[in-house]
PDB file of C-alpha atoms and ligand atoms in Angstrom:
ATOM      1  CA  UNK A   3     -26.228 -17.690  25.128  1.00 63.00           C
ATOM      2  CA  UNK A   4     -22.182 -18.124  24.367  1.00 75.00           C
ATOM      3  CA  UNK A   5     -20.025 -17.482  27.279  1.00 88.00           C
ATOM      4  CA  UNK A   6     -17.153 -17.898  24.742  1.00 92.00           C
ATOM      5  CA  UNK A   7     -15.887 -19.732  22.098  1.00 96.00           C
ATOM      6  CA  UNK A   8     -12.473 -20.504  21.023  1.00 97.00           C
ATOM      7  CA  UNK A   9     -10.682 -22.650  18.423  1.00 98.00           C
ATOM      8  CA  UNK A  10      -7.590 -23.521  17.726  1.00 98.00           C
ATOM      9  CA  UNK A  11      -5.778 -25.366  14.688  1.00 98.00           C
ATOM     10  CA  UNK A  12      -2.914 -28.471  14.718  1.00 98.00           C
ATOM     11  CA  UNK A  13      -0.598 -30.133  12.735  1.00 98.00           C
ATOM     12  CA  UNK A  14      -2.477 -33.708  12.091  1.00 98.00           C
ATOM     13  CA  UNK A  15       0.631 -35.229  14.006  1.00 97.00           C
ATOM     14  CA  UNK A  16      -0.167 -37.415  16.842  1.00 96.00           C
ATOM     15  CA  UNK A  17       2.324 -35.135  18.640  1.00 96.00           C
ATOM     16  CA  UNK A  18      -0.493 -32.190  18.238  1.00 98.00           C
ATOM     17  CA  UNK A  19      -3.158 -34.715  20.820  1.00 98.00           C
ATOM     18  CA  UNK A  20      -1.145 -33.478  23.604  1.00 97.00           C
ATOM     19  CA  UNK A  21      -0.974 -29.872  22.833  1.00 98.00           C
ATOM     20  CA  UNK A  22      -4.516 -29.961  21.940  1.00 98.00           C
ATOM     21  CA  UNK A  23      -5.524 -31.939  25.674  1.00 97.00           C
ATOM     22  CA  UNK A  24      -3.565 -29.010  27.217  1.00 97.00           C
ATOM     23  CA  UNK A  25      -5.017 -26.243  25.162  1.00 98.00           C
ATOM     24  CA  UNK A  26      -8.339 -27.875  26.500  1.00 98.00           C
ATOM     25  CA  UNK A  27      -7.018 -27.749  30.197  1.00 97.00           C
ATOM     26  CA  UNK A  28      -5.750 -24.047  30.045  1.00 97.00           C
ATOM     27  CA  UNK A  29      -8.928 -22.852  28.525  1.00 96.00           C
ATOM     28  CA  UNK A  30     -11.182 -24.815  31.708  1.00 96.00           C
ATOM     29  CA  UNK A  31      -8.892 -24.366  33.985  1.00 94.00           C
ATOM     30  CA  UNK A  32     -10.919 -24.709  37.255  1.00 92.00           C
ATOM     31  CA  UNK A  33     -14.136 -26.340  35.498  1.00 93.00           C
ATOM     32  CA  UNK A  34     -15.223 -29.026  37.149  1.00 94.00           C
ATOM     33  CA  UNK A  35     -15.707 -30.352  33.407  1.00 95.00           C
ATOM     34  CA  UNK A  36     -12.164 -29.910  32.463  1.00 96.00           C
ATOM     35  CA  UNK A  37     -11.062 -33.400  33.001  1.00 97.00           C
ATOM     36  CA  UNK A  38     -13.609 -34.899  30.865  1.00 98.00           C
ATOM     37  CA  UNK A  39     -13.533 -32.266  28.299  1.00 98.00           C
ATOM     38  CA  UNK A  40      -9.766 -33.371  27.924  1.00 98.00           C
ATOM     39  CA  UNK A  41     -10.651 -36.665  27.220  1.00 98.00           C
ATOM     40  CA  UNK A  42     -12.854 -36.623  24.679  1.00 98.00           C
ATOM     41  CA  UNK A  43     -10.810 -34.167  23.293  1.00 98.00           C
ATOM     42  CA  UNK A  44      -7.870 -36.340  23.575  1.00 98.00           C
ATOM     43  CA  UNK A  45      -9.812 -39.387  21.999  1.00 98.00           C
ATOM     44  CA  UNK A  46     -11.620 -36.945  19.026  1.00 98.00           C
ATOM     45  CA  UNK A  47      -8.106 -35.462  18.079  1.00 98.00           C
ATOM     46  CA  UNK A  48      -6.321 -38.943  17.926  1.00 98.00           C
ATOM     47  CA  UNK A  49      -9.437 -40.089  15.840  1.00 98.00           C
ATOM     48  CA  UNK A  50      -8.575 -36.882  13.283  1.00 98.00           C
ATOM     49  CA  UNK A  51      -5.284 -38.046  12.982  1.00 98.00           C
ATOM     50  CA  UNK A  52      -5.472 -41.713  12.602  1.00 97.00           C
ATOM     51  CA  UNK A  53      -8.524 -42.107  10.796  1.00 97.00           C
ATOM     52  CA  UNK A  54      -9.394 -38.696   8.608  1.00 98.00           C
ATOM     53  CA  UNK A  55      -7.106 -36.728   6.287  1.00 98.00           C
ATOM     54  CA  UNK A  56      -6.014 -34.447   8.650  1.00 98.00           C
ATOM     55  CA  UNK A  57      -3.385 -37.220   9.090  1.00 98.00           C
ATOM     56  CA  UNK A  58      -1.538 -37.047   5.896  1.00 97.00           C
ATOM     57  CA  UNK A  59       1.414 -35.108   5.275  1.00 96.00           C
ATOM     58  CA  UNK A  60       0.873 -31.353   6.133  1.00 96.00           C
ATOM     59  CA  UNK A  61      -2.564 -32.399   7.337  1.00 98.00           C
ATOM     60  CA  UNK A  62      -4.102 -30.271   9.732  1.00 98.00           C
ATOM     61  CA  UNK A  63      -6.933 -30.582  12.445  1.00 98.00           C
ATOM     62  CA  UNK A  64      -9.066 -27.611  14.422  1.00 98.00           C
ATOM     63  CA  UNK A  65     -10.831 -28.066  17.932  1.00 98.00           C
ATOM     64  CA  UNK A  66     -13.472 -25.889  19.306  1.00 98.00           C
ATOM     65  CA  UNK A  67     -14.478 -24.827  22.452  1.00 98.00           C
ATOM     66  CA  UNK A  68     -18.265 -23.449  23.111  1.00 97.00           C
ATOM     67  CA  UNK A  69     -19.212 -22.776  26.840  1.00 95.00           C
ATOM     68  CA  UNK A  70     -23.160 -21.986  27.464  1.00 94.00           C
ATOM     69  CA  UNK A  71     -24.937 -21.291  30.032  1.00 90.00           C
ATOM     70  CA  UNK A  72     -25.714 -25.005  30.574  1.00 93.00           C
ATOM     71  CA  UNK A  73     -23.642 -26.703  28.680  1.00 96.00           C
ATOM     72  CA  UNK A  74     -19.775 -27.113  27.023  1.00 97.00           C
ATOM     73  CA  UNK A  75     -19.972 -27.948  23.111  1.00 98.00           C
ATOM     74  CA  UNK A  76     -16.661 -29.588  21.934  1.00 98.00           C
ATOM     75  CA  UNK A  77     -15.948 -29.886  18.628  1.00 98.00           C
ATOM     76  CA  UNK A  78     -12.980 -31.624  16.266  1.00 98.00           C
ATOM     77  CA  UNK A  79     -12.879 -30.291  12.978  1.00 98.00           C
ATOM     78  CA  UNK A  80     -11.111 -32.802  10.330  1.00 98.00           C
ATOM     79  CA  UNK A  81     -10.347 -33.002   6.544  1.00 98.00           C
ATOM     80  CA  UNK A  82     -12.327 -35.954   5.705  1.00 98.00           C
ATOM     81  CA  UNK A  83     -11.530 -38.863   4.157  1.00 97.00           C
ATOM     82  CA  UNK A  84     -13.585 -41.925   3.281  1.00 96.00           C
ATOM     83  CA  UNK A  85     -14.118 -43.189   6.271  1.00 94.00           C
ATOM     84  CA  UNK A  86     -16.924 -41.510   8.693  1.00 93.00           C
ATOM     85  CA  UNK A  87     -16.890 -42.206  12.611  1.00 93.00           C
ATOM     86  CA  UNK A  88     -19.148 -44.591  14.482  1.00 89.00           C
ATOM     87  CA  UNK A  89     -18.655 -46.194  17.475  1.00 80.00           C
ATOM     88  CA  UNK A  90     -18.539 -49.923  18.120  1.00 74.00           C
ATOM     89  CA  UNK A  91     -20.506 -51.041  20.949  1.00 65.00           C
ATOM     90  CA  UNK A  92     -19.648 -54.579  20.576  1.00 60.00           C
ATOM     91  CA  UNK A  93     -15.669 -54.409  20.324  1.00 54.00           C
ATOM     92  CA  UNK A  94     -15.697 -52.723  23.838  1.00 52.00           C
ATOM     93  CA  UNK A  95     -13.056 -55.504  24.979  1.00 59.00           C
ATOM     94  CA  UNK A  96     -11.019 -55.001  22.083  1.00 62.00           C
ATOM     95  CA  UNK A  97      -7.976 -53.181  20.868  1.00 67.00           C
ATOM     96  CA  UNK A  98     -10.061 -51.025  19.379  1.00 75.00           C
ATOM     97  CA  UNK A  99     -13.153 -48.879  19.600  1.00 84.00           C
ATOM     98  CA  UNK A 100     -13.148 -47.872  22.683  1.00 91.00           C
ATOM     99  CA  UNK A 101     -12.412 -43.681  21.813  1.00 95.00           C
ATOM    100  CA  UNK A 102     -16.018 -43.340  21.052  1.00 96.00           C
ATOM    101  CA  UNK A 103     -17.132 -45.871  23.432  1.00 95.00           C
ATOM    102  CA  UNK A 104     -15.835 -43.409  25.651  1.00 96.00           C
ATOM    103  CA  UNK A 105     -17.419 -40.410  24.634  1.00 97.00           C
ATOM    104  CA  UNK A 106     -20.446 -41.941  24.807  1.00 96.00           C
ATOM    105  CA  UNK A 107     -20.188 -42.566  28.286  1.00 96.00           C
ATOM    106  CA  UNK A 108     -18.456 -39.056  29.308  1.00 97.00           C
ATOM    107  CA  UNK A 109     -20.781 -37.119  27.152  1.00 98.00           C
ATOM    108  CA  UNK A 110     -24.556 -36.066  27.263  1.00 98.00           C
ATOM    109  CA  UNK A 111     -24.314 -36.584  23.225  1.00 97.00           C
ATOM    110  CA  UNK A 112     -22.183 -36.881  20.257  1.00 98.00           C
ATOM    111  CA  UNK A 113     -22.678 -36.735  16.358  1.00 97.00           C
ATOM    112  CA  UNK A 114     -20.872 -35.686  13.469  1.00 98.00           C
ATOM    113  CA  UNK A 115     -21.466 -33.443  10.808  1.00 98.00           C
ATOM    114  CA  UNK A 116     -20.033 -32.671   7.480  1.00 98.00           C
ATOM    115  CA  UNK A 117     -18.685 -35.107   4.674  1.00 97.00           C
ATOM    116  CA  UNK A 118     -15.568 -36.451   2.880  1.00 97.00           C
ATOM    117  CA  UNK A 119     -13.879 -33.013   2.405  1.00 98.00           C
ATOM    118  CA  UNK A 120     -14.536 -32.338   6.437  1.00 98.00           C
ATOM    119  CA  UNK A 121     -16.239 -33.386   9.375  1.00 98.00           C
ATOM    120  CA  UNK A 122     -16.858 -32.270  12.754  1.00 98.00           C
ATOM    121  CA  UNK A 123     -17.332 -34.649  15.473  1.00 98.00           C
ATOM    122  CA  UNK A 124     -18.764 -32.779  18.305  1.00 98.00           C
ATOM    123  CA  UNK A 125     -19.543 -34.076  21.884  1.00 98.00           C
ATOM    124  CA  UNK A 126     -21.662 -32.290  24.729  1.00 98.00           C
ATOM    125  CA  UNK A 127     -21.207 -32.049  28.205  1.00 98.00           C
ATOM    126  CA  UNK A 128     -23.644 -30.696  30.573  1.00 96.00           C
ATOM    127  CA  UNK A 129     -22.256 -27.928  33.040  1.00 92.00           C
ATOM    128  CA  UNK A 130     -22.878 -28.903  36.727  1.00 78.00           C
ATOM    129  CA  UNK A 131     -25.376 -26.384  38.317  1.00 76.00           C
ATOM    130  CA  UNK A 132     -22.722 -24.215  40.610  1.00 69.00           C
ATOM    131  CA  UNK A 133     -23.848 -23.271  43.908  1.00 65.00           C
ATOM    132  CA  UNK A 134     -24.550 -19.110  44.105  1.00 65.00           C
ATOM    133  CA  UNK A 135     -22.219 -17.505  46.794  1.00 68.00           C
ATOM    134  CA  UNK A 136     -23.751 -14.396  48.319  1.00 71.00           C
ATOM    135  CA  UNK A 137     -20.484 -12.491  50.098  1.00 63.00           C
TER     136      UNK A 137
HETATM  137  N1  ATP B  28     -12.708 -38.395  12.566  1.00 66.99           N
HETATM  138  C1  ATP B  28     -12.963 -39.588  11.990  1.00 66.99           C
HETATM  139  N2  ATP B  28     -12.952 -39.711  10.633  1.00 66.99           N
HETATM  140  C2  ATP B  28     -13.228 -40.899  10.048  1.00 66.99           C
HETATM  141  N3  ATP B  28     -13.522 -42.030  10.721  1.00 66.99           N
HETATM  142  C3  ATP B  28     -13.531 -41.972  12.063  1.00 66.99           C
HETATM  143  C4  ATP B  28     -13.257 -40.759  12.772  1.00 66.99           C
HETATM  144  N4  ATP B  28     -13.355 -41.009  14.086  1.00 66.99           N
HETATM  145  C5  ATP B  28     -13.665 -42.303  14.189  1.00 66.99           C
HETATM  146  N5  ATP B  28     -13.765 -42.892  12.983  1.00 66.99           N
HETATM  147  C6  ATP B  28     -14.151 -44.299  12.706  1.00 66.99           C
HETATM  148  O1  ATP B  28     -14.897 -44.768  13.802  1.00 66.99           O
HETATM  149  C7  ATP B  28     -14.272 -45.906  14.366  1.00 66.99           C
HETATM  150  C8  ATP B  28     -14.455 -45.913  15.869  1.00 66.99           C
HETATM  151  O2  ATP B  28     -13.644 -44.905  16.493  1.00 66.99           O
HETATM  152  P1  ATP B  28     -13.103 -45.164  17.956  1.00 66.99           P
HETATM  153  O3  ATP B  28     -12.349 -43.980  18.418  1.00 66.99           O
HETATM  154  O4  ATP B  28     -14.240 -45.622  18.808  1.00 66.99           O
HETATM  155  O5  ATP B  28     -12.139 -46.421  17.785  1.00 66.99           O
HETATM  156  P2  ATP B  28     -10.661 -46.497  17.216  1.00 66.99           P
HETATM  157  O6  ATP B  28     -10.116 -45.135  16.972  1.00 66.99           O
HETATM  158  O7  ATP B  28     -10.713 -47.461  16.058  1.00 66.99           O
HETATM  159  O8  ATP B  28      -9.862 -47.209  18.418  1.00 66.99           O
HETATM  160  P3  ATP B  28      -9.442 -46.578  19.835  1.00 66.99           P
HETATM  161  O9  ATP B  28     -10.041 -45.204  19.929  1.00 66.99           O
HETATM  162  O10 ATP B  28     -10.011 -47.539  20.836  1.00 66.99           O
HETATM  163  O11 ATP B  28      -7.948 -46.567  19.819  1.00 66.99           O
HETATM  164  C9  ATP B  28     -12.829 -45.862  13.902  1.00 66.99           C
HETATM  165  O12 ATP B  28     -12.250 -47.157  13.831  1.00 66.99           O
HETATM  166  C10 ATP B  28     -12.950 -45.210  12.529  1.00 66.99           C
HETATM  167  O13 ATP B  28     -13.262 -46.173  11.551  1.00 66.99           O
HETATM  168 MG1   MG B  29     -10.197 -43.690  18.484  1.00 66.99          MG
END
């Protein structure tokens, strides 16, 4: 069951990360999830940008929201590019690395689908059962 789903597209500017973390906020505004659906937003979105075509010139990137009954499915839509994601456990004290590092700890799951010509690197996070209030 989908309790809604929305996306919505960016310029592949690095400038677009923020709009796209608050387009994630105003959408869960007063989920307990929001926070950590900003982040890995925030990390997937600067990921499209630096390391997919979505970062060239007039380059463009999409983000998804899907909330269930259980769960939130976030998604970052890209334009491809050679290079596919993969996190690097062991460069966890590095400069670099860390974005899916993170996700992995934030998220119940990640993967990627898709090719060169576009991939979407999706993350899950599982709702938190909310307690029923009779009135
Ligand atoms: N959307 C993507 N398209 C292509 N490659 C990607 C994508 N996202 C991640 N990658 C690849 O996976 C690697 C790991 O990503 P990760 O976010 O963990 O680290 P980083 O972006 O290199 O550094 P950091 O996020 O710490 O600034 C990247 O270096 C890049 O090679
Ligand atoms: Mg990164």
């Amino acid at each position: 069951m989908s309790l809604f789903r929305i996306s919505r597209t960016f310029l592949g500017s690095p400038l677009s990360v923020v709009e796209a973390r608050r387009f994630v906020t105003a959408m869960l505004s007063g989920w307990p999830e929001a926070e950590d659906a900003e982040l890995i937003v925030s990390e997937l979105a600067t990921n499209a940008v630096r390391h997919s075509e979505s970062g060239r010139f007039g380059g463009r990137f999409t983000v998804s929201i899907q909330a269930e009954a259980d769960r939130l499915w976030l998604g970052v839509l890209d334009e491809g590019g050679p290079r596919s994601p993969r996190a690097f456990p062991h460069h966890v004290d590095g400069e670099d690395g860390r974005g899916l590092m993170l996700v992995t700890e934030l998220s119940a799951g990640w993967g990627v689908t898709g090719d060169d010509k576009g991939r979407i690197v999706w993350a899950v996070l599982e709702l938190l059962p909310q307690p029923v209030v009779w009135q």
